[in-house]
Coordinates of C-alpha atoms and ligand atoms in Angstrom, one line a residue:
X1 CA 145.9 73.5 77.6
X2 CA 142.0 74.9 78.4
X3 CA 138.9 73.4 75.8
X4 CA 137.9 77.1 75.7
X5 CA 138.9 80.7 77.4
X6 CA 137.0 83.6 78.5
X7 CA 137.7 86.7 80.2
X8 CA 134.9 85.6 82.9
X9 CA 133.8 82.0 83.7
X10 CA 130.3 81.5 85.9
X11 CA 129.6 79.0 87.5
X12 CA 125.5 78.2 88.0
X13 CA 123.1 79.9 86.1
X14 CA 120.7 80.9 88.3
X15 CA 118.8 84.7 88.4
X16 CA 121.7 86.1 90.5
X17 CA 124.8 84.9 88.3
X18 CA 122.9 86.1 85.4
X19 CA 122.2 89.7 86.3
X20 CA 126.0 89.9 87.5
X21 CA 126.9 88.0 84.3
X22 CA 124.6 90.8 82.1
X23 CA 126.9 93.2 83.9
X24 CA 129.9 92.0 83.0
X25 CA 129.4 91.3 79.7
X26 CA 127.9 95.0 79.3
X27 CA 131.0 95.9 80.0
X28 CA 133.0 94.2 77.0
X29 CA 134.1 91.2 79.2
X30 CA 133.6 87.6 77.4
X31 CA 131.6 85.9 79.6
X32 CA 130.3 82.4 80.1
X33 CA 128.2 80.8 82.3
X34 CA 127.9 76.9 83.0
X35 CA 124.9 75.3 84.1
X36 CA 124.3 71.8 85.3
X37 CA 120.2 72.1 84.7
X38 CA 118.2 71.8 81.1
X39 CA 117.5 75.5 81.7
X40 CA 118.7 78.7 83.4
X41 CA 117.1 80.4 85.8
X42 CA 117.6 77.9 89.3
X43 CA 115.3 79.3 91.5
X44 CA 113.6 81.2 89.2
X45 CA 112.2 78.0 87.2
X46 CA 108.5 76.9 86.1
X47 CA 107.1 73.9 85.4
X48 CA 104.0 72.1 83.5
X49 CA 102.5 71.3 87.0
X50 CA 100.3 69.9 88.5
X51 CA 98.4 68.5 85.5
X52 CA 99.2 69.4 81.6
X53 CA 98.5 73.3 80.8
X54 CA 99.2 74.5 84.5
X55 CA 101.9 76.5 84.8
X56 CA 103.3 76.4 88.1
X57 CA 106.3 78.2 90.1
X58 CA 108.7 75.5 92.3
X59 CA 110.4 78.0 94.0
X60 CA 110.6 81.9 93.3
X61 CA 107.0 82.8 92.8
X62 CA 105.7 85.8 93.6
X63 CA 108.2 89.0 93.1
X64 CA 109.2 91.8 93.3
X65 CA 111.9 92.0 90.2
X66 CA 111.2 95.0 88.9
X67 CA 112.6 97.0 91.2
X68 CA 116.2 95.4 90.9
X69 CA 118.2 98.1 87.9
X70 CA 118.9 95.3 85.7
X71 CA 115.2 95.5 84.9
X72 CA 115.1 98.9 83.2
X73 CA 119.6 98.6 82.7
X74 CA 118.9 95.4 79.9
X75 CA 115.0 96.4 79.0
X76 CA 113.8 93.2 80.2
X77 CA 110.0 94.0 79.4
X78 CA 111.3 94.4 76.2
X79 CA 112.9 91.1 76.2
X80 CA 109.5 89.6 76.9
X81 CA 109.5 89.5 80.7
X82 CA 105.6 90.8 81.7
X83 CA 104.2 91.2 85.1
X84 CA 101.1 91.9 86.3
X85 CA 100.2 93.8 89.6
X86 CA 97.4 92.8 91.9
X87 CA 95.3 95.6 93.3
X88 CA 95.8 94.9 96.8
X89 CA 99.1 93.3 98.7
X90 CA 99.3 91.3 101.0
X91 CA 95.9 90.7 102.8
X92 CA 95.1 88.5 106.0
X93 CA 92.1 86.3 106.7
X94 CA 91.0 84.5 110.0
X95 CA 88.1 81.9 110.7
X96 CA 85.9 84.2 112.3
X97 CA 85.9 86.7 108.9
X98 CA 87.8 89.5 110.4
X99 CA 90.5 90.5 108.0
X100 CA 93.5 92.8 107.0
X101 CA 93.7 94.0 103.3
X102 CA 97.0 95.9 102.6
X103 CA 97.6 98.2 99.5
X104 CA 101.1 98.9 97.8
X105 CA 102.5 102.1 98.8
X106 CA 104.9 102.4 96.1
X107 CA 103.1 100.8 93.1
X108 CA 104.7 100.9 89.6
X109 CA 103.4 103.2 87.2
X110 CA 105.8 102.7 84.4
X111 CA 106.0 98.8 83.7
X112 CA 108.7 99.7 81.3
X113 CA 111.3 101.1 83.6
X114 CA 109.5 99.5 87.0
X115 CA 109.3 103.4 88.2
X116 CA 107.2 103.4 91.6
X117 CA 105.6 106.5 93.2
X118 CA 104.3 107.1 96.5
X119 CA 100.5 106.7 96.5
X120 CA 99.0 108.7 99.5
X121 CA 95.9 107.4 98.6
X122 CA 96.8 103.7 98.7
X123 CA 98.5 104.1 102.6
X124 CA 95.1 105.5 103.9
X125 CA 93.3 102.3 102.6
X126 CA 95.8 100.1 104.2
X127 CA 95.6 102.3 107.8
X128 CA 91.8 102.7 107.4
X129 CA 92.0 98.7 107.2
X130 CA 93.6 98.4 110.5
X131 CA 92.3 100.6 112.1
X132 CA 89.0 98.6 112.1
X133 CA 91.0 96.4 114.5
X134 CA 93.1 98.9 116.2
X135 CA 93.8 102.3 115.6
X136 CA 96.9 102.3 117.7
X137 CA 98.1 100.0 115.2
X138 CA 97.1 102.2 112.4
X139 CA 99.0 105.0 113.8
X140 CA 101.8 103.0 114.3
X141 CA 101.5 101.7 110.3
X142 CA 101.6 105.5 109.5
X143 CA 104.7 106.0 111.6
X144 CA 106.3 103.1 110.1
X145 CA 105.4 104.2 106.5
X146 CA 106.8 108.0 107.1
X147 CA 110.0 106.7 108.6
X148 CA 110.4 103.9 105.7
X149 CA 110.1 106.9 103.1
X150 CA 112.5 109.5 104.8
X151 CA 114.9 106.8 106.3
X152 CA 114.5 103.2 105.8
X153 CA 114.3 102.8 102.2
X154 CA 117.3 105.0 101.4
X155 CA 119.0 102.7 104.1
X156 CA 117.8 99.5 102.4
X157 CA 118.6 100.6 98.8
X158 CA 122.4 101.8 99.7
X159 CA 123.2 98.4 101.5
X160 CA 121.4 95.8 99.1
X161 CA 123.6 97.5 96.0
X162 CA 127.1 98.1 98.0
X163 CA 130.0 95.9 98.7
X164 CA 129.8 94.5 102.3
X165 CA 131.7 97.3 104.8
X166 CA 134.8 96.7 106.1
X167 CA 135.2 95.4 109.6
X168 CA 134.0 97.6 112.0
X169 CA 132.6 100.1 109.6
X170 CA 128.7 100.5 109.9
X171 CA 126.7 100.4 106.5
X172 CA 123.4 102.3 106.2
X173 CA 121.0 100.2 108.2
X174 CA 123.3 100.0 111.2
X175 CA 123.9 103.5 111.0
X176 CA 119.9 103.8 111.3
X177 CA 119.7 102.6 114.7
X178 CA 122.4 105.4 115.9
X179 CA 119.8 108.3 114.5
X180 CA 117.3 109.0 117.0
X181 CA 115.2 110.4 114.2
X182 CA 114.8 107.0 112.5
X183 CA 112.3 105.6 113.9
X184 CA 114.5 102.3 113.9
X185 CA 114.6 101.4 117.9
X186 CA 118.4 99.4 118.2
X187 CA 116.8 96.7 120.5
X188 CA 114.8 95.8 117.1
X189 CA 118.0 94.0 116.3
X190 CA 118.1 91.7 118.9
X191 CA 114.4 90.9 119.0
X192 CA 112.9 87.7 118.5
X193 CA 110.0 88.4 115.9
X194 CA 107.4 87.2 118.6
X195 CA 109.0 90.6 120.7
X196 CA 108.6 92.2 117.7
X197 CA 105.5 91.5 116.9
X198 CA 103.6 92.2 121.0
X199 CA 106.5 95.2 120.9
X200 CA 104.7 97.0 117.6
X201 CA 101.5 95.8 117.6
X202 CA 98.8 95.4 120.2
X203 CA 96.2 93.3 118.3
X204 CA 96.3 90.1 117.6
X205 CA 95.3 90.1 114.6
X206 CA 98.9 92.0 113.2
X207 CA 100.9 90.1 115.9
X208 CA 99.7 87.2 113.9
X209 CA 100.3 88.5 110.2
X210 CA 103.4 90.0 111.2
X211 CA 104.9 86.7 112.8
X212 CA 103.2 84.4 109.8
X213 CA 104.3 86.8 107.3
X214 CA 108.1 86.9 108.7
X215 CA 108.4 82.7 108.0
X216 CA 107.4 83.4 104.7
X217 CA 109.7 85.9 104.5
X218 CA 112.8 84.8 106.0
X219 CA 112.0 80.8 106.9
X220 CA 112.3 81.5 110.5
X221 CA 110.1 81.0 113.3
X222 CA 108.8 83.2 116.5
X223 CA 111.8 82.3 118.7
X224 CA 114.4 83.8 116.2
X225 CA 116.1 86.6 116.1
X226 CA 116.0 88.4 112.6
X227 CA 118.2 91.6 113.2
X228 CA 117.9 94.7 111.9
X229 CA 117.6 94.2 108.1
X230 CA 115.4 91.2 108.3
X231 CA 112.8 93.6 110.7
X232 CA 113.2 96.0 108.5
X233 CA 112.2 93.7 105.1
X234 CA 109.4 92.1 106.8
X235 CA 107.8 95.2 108.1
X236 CA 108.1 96.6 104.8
X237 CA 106.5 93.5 103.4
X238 CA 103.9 93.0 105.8
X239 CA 102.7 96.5 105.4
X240 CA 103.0 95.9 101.1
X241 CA 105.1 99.0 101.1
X242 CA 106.3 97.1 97.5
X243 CA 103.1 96.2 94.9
X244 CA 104.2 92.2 94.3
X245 CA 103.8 91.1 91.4
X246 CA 103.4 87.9 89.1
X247 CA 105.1 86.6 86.1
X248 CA 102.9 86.2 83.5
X249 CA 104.2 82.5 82.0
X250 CA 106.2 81.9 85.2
X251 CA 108.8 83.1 87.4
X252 CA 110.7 80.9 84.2
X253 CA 110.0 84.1 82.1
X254 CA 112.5 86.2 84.3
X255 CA 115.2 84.1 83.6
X256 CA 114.5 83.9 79.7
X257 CA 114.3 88.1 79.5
X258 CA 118.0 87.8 81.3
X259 CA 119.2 84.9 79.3
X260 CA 118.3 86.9 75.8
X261 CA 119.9 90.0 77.2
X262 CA 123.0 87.9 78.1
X263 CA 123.4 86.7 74.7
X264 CA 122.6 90.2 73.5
X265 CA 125.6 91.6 74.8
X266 CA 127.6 88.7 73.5
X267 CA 127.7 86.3 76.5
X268 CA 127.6 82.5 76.3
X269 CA 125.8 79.9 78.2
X270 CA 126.0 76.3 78.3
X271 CA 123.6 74.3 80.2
X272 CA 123.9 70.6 81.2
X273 CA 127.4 71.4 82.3
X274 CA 128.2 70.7 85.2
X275 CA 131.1 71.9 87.4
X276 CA 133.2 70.1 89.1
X277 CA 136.4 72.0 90.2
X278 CA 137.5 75.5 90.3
X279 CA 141.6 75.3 88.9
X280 CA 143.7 77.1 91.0
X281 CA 147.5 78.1 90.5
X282 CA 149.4 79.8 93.0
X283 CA 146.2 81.1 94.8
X284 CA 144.6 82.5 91.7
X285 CA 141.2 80.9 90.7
X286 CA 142.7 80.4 86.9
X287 CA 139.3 78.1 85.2
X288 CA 137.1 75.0 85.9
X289 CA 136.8 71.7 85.1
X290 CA 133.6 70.5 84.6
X291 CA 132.6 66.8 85.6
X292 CA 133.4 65.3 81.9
X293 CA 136.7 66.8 82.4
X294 CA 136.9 69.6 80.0
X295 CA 138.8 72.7 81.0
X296 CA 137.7 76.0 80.6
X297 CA 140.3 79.0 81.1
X298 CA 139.1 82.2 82.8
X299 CA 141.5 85.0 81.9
X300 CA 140.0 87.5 84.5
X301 CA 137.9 85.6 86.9
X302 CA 135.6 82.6 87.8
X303 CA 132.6 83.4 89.8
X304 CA 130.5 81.2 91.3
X305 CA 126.4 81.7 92.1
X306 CA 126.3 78.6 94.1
X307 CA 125.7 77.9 97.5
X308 CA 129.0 78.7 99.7
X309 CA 129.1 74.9 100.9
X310 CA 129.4 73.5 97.4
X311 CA 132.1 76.7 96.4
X312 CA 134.0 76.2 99.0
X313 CA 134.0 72.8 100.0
X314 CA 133.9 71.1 96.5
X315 CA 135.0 73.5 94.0
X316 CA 138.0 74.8 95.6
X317 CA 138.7 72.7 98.3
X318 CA 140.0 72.8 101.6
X319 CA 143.6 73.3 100.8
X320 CA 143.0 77.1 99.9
X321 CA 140.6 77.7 102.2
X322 CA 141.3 78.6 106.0
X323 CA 140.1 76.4 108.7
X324 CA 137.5 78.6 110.0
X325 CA 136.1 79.6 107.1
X326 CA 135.7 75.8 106.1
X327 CA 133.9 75.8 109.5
X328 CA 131.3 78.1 109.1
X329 CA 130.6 77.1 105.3
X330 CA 130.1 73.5 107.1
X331 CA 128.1 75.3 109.9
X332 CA 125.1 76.8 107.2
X333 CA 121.6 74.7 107.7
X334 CA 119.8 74.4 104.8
X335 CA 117.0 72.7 106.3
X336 CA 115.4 74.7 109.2
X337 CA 112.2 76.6 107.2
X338 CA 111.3 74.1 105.2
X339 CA 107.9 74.1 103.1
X340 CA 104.6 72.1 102.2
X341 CA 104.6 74.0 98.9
X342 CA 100.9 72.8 97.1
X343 CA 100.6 73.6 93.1
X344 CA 97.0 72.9 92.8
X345 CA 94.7 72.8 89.8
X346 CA 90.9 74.5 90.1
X347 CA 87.6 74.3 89.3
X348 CA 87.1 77.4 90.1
X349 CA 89.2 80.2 92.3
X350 CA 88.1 79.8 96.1
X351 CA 85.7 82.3 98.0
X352 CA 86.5 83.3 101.6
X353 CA 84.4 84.5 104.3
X354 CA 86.7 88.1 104.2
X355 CA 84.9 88.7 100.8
X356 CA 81.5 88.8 102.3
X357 CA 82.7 92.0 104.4
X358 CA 85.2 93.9 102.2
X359 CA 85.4 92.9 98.5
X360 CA 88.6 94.2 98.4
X361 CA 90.2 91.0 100.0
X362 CA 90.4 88.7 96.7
X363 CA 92.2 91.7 95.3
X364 CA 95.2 91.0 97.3
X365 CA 97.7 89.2 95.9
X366 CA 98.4 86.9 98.8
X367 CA 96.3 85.9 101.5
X368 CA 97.7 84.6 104.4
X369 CA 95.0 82.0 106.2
X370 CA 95.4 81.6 110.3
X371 CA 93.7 81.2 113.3
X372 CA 93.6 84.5 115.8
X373 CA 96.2 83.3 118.7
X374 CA 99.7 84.9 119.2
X375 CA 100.8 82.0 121.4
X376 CA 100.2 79.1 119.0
X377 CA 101.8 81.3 116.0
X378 CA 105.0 82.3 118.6
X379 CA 105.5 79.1 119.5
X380 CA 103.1 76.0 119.2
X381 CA 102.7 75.8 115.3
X382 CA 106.3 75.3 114.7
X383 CA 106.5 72.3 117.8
X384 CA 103.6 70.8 116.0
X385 CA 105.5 70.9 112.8
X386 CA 108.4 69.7 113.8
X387 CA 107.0 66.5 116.2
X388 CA 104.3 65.6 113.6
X389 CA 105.3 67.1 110.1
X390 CA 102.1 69.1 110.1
X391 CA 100.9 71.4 112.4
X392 CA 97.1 71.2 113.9
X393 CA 96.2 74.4 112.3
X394 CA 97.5 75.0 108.9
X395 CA 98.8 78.5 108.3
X396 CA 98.3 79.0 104.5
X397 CA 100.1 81.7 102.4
X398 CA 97.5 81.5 99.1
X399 CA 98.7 82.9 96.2
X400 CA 95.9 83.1 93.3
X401 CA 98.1 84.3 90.0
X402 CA 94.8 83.3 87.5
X403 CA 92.8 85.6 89.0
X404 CA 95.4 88.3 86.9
X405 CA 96.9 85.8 85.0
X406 CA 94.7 83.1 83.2
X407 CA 97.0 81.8 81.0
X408 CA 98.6 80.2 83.1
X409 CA 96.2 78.2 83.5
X410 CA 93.8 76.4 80.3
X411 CA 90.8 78.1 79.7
X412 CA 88.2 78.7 82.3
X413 CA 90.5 76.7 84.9
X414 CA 92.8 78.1 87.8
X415 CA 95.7 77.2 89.5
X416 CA 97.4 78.7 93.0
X417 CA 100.3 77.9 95.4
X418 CA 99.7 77.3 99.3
X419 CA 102.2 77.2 101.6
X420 CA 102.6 76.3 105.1
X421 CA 105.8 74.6 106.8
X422 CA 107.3 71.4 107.3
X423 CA 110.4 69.6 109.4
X424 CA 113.3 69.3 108.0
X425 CA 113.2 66.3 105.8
X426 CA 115.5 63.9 108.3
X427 CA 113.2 64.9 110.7
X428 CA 110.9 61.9 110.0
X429 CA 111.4 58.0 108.2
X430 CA 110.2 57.4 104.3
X431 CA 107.2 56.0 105.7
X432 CA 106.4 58.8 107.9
X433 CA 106.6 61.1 104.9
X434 CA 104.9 59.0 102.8
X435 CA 101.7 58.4 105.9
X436 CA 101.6 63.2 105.9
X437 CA 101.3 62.7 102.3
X438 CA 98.0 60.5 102.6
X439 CA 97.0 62.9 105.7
Ligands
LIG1 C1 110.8 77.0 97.9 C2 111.3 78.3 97.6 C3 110.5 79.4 97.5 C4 110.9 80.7 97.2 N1 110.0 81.7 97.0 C5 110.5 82.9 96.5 C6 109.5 83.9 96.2 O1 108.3 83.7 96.2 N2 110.1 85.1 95.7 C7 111.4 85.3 95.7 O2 111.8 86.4 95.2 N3 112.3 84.3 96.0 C8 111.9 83.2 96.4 N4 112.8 82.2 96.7 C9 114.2 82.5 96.7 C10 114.8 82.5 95.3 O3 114.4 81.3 94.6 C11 116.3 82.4 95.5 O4 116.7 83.5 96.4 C12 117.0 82.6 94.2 O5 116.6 81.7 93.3 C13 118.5 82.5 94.4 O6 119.1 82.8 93.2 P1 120.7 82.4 92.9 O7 120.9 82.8 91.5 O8 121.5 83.0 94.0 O9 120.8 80.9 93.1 P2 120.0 79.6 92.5 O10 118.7 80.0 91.9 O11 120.1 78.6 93.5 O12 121.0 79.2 91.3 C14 122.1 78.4 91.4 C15 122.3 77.7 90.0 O13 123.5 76.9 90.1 C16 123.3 75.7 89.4 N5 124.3 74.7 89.9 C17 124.4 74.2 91.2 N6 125.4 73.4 91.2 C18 126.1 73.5 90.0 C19 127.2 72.9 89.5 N7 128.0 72.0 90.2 N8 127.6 73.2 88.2 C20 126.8 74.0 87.5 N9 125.7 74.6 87.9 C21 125.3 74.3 89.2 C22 121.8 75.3 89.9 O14 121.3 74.3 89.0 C23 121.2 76.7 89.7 O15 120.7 76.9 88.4 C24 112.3 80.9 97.0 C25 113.2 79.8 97.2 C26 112.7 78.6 97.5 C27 113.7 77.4 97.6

């Protein structure tokens, strides 16, 4: 006989299980979710780093929530959860003070609900930007931006909120590359990003953002191919076609908004349970069992917002699963973008040479930091990183949140994340790791 029984059991607490979770429970099913962690949120989670009265992001930082329904659906800025949208977007700075400031395209203008309208206004600044490196690149920006608002985005919204299609059934974004009038070339799908990025753009300077931009994006490097939905995204991100935003009191806070509406529709959470087995009787996932033994019945269902390999391969277990797809749970890599993610505490918020030329470029939420040489991006920065742990020339992603968010910070003191990439951990010995760390 189970310790307890609900219509729906979840296992991990993390963003996604909770917005499925807030669904669920909307609909008058009793759910519970079961966390191993002090706190819900997994990726989404904040800590008092690097020094006491920092508050600092570990994995999930900046974002671009509001856009998901469950924002406005459970009223989450009502439930506490408050962003703040830089000015600019994404902007890109190199040593010799030539730089790219881009401008959201869509920026809210209803926090409430996370509406976003086209600003006209906002596009020109971003081609008028590039076009003081290339116009061709401009105009190709302007293309891009016209086909994202008649075709790509509708594309992009039906797949991300449908059921995967059945075999052999196209869903939106495939079906893009079969209309001419798309914009959406199908040879972008089998394109490595470096073709992508000498196949769009003509400067170096974009070929550069566009292929530093697509690691952050995607953990991938210029010798992989990102198909069609990952060119898509990174374009769109590249280009801040979506304003990014920050989380004023941590990416934490988006998990706390969804953990109050959770409760407010009557579901339950538990953390510092952890799960240990999904029970199954003649096929039919029937509860878990966490790792102190209890039993939990799930009446309906047990989901799981794990990773596959831990689902499959622990809490199920091989004997209901078929051999090939025990395979290709085994075959997922979890290590091949890794990153040298820096929470660091300031003085005072850095100045770049960019600002001396167009202050617009401290505006921009992010500022990616690289040298001006398509080669070394494409191909030399990642066989530096992963010989050496660290390449010769950083590439820094900078994200500056006290400039909009100073509490996050004590008084008159900032904080901000770099990033840049490293091997995957087995890669090098302790003592190698420990020798970078010095470095
Ligand atoms: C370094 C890094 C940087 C990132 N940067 C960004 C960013 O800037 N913006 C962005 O939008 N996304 C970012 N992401 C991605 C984002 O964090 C993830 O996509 C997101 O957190 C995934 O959410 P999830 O709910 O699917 O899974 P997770 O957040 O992984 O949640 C899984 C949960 O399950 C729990 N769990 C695991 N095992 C068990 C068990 N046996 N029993 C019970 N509970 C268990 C975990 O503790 C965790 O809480 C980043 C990720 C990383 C790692």
């Amino acid at each position: 006989m189970a310790d307890a029984s609900y219509d729906v059991v979840v296992i991990g607490g993390g963003h996604n299980a909770l917005i499925t979770s807030c669904y669920l429970a909307a609909n008058g099913l009793s759910v519970a979710v079961f966390e191993r962690s002090h706190e819900l949120g997994g990726g989404t989670c904040s800590e008092e780093l690097p020094l006491p009265g920092f508050v600092s992001n570990q994995c999930s930082h900046s974002t671009r929530f509001y856009s998901h329904p469950a924002y406005a659906d459970f009223n989450l800025a009502e439930k506490g959860l408050d962003l703040v949208f830089p000015e600019a977007g994404c902007g890109c700075g190199f040593p010799d003070g030539t730089y790219i400031v881009t401008y959201p395209t869509w920026p809210v203008v209803d926090k409430m609900t996370g509406k976003t309208e086209f600003s006209a206004e906002n596009a020109e600044k971003t081609f008028k930007s590039i076009a003081r490196i290339s116009e061709r690149d401009a105009e190709t920006c302007r293309f891009i931006f016209e086909k994202f608002r008649t075709k790509w985005l509708p594309a992009i919204v039906e797949t991300q909120y449908s059921p995967p299609t059945p075999w052999g059934v196209k869903d939106a974004v495939e079906r893009l590359m079969d209309d001419p009038e798309s914009g959406f070339d199908p040879v972008y799908a089998v394109m490595t990003v470096e073709q992508l990025a000498r196949d769009l753009f003509e400067s170096v300077e974009m070929q550069c953002f566009f292929m530093r931009r697509q690691s952050t994006q995607m953990g991938t490097y210029g010798e992989d191919v990102i198909g069609p939905h990952g060119a898509l995204r990174n374009l769109a991100t590249v280009l801040s076609v979506a304003a990014s935003s920050i989380t004023i009191g941590g990416s934490h806070s988006i998990a706390h908004a969804l953990q109050k509406a959770l409760s407010d529709q009557g579901g339950k959470f538990f953390v510092h349970h952890e799960v240990d087995k999904v029970l199954v009787e003649n096929g039919t996932a029937k509860g878990i069992r966490l790792v102190d033994g209890t039993e939990i019945e799930a009446k309906k269902m047990v989901i799981s917002g794990v990773d596959p390999t831990q689902t499959i391969a622990r809490f199920i277990g091989p004997e209901y699963v078929s051999p090939k797809l025990l395979r290709r749970a085994a075959n997922i890599k979890y290590d091949r973008g890794q990153l040298h993610w820096a929470n660091v505490a300031m003085h005072e918020l850095p100045k770049y040479t960019a600002d001396d030329y167009d202050p617009d470029f401290i505006l921009c939420a992010n500022k990616t930091l690289i040298i001006k040489d398509t080669d070394y991006h494409a191909s030399k920065w990642k066989a530096e990183i992963w010989l050496d742990g660290m390449a010769k020339y950083l590439a820094l992603v900078v994200w500056e949140d006290t400039r909009w968010a100073p509490m996050k910070a004590p008084p008159g003191k900032h904080n901000a994340m770099a990033e840049d990439y490293a091997p995957p951990a087995r890669f090098l010995t302790e003592k190698q790791w420990l020798e970078l760390k010095v470095k």
